[in-house]
Short mmCIF file of C-alpha atoms in Angstrom, two decimals:
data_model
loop_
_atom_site.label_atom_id
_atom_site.label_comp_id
_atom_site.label_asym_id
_atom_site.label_seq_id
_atom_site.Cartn_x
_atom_site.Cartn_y
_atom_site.Cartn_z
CA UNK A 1 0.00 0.00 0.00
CA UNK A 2 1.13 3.66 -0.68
CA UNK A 3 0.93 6.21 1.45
CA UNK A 4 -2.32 7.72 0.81
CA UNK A 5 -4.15 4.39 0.91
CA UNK A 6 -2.54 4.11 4.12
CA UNK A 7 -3.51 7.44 5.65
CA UNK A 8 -7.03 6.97 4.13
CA UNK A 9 -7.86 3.70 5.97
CA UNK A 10 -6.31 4.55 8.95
CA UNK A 11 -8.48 8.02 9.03
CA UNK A 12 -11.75 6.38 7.70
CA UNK A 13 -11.07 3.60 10.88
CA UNK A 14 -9.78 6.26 13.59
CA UNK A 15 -13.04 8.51 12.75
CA UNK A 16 -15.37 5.91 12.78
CA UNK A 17 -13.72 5.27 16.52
CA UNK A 18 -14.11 8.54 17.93
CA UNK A 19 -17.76 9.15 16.11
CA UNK A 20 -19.06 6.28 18.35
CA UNK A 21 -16.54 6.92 21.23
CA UNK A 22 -17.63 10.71 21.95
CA UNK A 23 -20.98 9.87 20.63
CA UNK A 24 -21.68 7.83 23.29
CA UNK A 25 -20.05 9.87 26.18
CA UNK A 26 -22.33 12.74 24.29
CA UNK A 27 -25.25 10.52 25.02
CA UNK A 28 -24.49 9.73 28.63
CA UNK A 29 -23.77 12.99 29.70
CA UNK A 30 -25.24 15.85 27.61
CA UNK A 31 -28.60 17.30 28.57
CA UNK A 32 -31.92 15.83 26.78
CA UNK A 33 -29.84 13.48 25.62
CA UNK A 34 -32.00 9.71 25.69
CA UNK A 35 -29.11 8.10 27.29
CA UNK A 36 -28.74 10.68 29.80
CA UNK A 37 -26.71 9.29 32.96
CA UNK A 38 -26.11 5.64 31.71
CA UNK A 39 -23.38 4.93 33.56
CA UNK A 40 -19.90 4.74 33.20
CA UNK A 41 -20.43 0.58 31.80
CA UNK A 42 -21.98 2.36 28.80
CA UNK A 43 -19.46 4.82 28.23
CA UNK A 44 -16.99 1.53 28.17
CA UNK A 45 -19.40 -0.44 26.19
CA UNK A 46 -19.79 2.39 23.48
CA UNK A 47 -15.85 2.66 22.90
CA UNK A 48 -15.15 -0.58 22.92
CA UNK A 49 -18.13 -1.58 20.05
CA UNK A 50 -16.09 1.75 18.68
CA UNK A 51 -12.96 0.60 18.45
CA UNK A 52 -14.21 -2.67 17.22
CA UNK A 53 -15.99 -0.66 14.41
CA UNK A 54 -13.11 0.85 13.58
CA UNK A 55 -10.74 -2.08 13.28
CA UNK A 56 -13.10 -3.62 10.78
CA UNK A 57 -13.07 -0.17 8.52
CA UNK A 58 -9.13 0.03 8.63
CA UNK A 59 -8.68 -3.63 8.08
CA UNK A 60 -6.46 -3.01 5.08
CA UNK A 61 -3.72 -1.35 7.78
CA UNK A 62 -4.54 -3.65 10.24
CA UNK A 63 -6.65 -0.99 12.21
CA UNK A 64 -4.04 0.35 14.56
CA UNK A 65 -6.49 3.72 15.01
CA UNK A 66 -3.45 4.60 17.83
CA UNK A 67 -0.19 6.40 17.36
CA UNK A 68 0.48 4.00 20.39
CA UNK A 69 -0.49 0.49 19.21
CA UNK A 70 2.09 1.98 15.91
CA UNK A 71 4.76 1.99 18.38
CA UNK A 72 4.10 -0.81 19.90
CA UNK A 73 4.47 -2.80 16.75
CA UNK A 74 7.38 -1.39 15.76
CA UNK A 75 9.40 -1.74 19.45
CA UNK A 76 8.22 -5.12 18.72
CA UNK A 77 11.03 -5.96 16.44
CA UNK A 78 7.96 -6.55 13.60
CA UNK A 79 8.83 -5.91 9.98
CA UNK A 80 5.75 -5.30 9.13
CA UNK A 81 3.06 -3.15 9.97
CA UNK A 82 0.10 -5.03 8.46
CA UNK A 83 0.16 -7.50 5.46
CA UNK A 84 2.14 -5.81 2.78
CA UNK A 85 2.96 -3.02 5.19
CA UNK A 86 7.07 -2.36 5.64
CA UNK A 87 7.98 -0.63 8.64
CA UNK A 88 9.32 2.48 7.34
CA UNK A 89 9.59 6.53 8.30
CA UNK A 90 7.30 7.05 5.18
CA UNK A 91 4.15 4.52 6.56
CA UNK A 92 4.66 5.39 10.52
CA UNK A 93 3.92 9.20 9.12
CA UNK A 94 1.10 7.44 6.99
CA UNK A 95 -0.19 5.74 10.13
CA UNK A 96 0.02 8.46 12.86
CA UNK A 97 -1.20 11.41 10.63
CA UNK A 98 -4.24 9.43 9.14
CA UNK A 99 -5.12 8.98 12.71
CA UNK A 100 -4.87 12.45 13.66
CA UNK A 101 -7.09 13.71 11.07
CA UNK A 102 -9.42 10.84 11.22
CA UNK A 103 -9.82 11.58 15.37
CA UNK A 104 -10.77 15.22 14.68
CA UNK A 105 -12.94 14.67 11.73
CA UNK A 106 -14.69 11.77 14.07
CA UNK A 107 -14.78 14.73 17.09
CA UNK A 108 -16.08 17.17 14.96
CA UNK A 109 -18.85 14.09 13.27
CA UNK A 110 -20.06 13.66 16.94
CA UNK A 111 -20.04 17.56 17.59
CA UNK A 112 -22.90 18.26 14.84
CA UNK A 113 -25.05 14.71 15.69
CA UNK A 114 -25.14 16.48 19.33
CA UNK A 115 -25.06 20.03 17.98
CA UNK A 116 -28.76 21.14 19.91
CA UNK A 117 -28.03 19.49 23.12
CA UNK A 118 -24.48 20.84 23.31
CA UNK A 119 -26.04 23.73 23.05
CA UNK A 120 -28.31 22.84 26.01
CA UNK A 121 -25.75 21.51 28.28
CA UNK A 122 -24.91 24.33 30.75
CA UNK A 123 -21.81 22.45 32.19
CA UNK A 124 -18.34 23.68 30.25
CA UNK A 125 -16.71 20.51 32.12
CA UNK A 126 -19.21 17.96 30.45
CA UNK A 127 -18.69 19.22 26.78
CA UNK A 128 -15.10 19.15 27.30
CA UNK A 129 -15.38 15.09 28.91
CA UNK A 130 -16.87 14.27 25.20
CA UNK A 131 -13.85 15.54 23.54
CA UNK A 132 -10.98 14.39 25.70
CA UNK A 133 -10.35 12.90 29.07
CA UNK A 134 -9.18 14.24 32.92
CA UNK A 135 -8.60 13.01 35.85
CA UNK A 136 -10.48 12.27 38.48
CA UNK A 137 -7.74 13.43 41.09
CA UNK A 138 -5.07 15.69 39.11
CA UNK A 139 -1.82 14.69 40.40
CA UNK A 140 0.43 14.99 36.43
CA UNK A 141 2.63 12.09 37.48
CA UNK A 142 0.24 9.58 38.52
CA UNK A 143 -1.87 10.73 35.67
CA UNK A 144 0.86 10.03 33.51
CA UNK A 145 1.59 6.47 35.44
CA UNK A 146 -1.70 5.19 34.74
CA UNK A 147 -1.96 5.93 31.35
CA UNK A 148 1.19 4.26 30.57
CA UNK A 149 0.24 1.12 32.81
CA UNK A 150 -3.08 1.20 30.80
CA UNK A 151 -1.70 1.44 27.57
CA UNK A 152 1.05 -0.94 28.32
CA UNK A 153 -1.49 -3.40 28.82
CA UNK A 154 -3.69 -2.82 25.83
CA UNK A 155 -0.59 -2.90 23.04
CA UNK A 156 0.79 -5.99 24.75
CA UNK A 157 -2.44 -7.85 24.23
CA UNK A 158 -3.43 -6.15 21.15
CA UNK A 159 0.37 -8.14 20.22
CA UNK A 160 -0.58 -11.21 21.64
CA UNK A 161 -3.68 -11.46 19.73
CA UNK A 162 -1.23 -11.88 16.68
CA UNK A 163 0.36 -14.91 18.11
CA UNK A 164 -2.98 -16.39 19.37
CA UNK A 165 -5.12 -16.32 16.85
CA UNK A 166 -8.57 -16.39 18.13
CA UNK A 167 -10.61 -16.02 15.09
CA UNK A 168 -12.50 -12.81 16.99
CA UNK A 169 -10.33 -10.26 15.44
CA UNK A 170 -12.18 -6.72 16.24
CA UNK A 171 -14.32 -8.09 18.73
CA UNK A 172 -11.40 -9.09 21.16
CA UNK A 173 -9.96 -5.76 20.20
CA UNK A 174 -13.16 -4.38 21.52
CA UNK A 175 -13.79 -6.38 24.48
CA UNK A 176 -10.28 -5.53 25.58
CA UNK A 177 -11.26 -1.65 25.87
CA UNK A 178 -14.42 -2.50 27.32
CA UNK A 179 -12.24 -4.20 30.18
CA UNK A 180 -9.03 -1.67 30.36
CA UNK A 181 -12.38 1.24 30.36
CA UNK A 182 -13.98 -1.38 33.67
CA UNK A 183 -10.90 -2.02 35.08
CA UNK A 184 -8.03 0.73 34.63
CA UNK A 185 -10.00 3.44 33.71
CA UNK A 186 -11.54 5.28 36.90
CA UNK A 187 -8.08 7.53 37.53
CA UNK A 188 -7.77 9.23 33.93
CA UNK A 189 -10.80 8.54 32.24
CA UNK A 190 -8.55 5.91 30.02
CA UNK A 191 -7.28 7.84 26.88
CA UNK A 192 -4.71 5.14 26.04
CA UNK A 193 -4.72 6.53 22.61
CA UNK A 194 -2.86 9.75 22.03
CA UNK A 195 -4.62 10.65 18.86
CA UNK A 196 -8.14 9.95 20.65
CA UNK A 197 -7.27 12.44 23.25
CA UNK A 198 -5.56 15.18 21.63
CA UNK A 199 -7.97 15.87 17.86
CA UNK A 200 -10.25 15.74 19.92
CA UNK A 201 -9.29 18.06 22.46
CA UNK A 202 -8.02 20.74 19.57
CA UNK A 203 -11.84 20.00 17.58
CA UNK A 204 -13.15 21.25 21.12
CA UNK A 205 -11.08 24.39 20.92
CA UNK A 206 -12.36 25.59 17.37
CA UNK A 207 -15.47 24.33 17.65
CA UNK A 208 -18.35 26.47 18.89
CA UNK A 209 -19.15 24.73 22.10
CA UNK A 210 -22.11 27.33 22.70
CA UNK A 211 -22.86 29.06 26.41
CA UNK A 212 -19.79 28.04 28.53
CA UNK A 213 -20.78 29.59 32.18
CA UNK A 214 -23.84 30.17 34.27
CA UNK A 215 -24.46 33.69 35.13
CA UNK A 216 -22.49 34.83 38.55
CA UNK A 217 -25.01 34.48 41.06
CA UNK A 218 -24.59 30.67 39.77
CA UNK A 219 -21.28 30.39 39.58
CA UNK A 220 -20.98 31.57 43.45
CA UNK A 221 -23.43 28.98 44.45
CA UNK A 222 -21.41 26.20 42.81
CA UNK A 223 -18.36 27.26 44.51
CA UNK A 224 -20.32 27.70 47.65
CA UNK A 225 -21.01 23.75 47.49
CA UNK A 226 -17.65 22.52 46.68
CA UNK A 227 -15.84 24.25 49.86
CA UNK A 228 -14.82 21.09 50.84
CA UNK A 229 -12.98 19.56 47.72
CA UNK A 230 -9.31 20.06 46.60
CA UNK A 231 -9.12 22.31 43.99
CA UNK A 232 -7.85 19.70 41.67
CA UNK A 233 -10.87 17.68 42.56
CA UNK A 234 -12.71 16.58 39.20
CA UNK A 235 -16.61 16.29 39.07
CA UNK A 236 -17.38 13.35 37.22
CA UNK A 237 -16.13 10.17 35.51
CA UNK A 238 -13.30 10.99 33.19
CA UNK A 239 -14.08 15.11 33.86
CA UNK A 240 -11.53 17.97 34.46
CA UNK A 241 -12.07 20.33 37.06
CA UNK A 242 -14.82 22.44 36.43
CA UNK A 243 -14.63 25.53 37.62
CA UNK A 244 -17.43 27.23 34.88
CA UNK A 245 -14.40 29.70 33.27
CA UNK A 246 -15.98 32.86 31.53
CA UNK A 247 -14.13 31.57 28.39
CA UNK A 248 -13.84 27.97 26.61
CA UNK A 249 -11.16 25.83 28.33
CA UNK A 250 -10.05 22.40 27.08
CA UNK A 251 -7.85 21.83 29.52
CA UNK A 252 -4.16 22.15 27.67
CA UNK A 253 -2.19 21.84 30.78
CA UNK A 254 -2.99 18.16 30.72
CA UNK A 255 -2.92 17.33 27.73
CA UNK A 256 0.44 16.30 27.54
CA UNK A 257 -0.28 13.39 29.90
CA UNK A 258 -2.83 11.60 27.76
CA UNK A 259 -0.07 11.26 24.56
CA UNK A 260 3.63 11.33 26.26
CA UNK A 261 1.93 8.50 28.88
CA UNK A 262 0.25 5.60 25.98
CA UNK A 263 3.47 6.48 23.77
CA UNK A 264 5.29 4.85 26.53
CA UNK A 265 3.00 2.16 27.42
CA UNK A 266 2.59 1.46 23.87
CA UNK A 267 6.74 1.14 23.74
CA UNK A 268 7.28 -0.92 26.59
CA UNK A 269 5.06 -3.61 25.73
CA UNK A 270 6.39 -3.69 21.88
CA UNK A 271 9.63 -4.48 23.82
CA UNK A 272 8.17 -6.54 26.57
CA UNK A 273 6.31 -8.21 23.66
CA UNK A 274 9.96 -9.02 21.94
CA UNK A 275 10.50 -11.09 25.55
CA UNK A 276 6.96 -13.27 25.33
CA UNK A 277 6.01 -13.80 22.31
#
């Protein structure tokens, strides 16, 4: 494959990903939404049946959909990145930059299917949580700890799965989020994915996100009932600190965490991987 068939599948596959990965945090916490407040299991279920989704589109790359899983197979000692595929400087910049655009076209997909009810949503914090994800206690070098130790996991398996055949293909690559998302995901809100977090994240800053504060009066009352928490304290599953700025916010301080952190996880299992398999 060239690189443009290369950067098409793995944008067509990445997109379809974060269409049905925001669109279902969208869903769960947007207002009006019909799955308003279904849980944090749905949130896990939606990504996973996303990434699965995805896979199948970019099965022509082998549906990496993560600059980190890329790594990961090339750490590996692989010298290939798919069927066909060579590992070279030319496909890795096919790969990683097919993601990219694919993530924010996906963002910005899942922006105008929930256009109205972002519109509705009063909360800066919860528009923000459908783009990209935050801790649930900010501390930058746990963050970043977890994220790798999730990653890690998910690139070492995603590697197994190519010794083990299973005959499930996608839908173990699925299931696997929907358990790293159970299991590993309360701290950071489990990017794992650098591209997932961070087109995202930049769609939310150029996209009109609508109203993004209450009026004063409300903003003093909120603060009034949080006296108690840390300052770094998040609100909700996977949601930065929301402190209702006068002006859109997505969060840039951490967003470092959420691509420096699976980039290592994603290296350290292609080498780990080199050990096991």
């Amino acid at each position: 494959m060239n690189f443009g068939s290369i950067f098409v599948s793995e944008a067509f596959g990445t997109g379809v990903l974060i269409l049905l990965g925001a669109g279902v945090v969208a869903n769960v916490l947007l207002a009006k939404s019909k799955g308003f407040d279904g849980g944090w299991l749905l949130i896990n279920m939606g990504w996973g049946l996303g990434v699965m989704a995805g896979v199948y589109v970019a099965y022509k790359t082998g549906g990496h959909l993560n600059p980190a899983v890329t790594l990961g197979i090339w750490t590996s000692g692989a010298q290939e990145y798919a069927p066909g595929i060579a590992i070279t400087a030319a496909n890795t910049l096919a790969y990683v930059s097919g993601q990219m655009v694919g993530a924010f076209l996906g963002a910005a997909a899942a922006f105008l299917a929930y256009r109205r009810h972002f519109a509705a949503e009063p909360d800066p914090a919860k528009k923000l949580a459908v783009f990209a994800t935050g801790p649930e206690i900010r501390s930058y070098g746990w963050n970043f700890v977890t994220e790798v130790i999730a990653t890690f996991a998910l690139v070492l398996v995603i590697l197994g799965f190519g010794h083990t055949p299973t005959g499930l293909g996608p839908l173990a690559a699925g299931l696997l989020v929907v358990g790293i998302g159970a299991s590993l995901g309360g701290p950071t809100g489990y990017a794992i994915n650098p591209a997932r977090d961070l087109a995202p994240r930049l769609a939310h800053a150029v996209l009109p996100m609508g109203a993004t504060a209450p009026a004063p009066d409300e903003r003093v009352a909120v603060a009034a009932g949080r006296h108690a928490e840390s300052p770094d304290t998040a609100t909700g599953p996977g949601l930065p600190r929301a402190d209702y700025p006068a002006h859109k916010n997505s969060d840039w301080s951490y967003a470092w965490v959420p691509v420096l952190g699976p980039l290592l996880g994603g290296a350290l299992a292609g080498l780990v991987a080199q050990l096991l398999f």
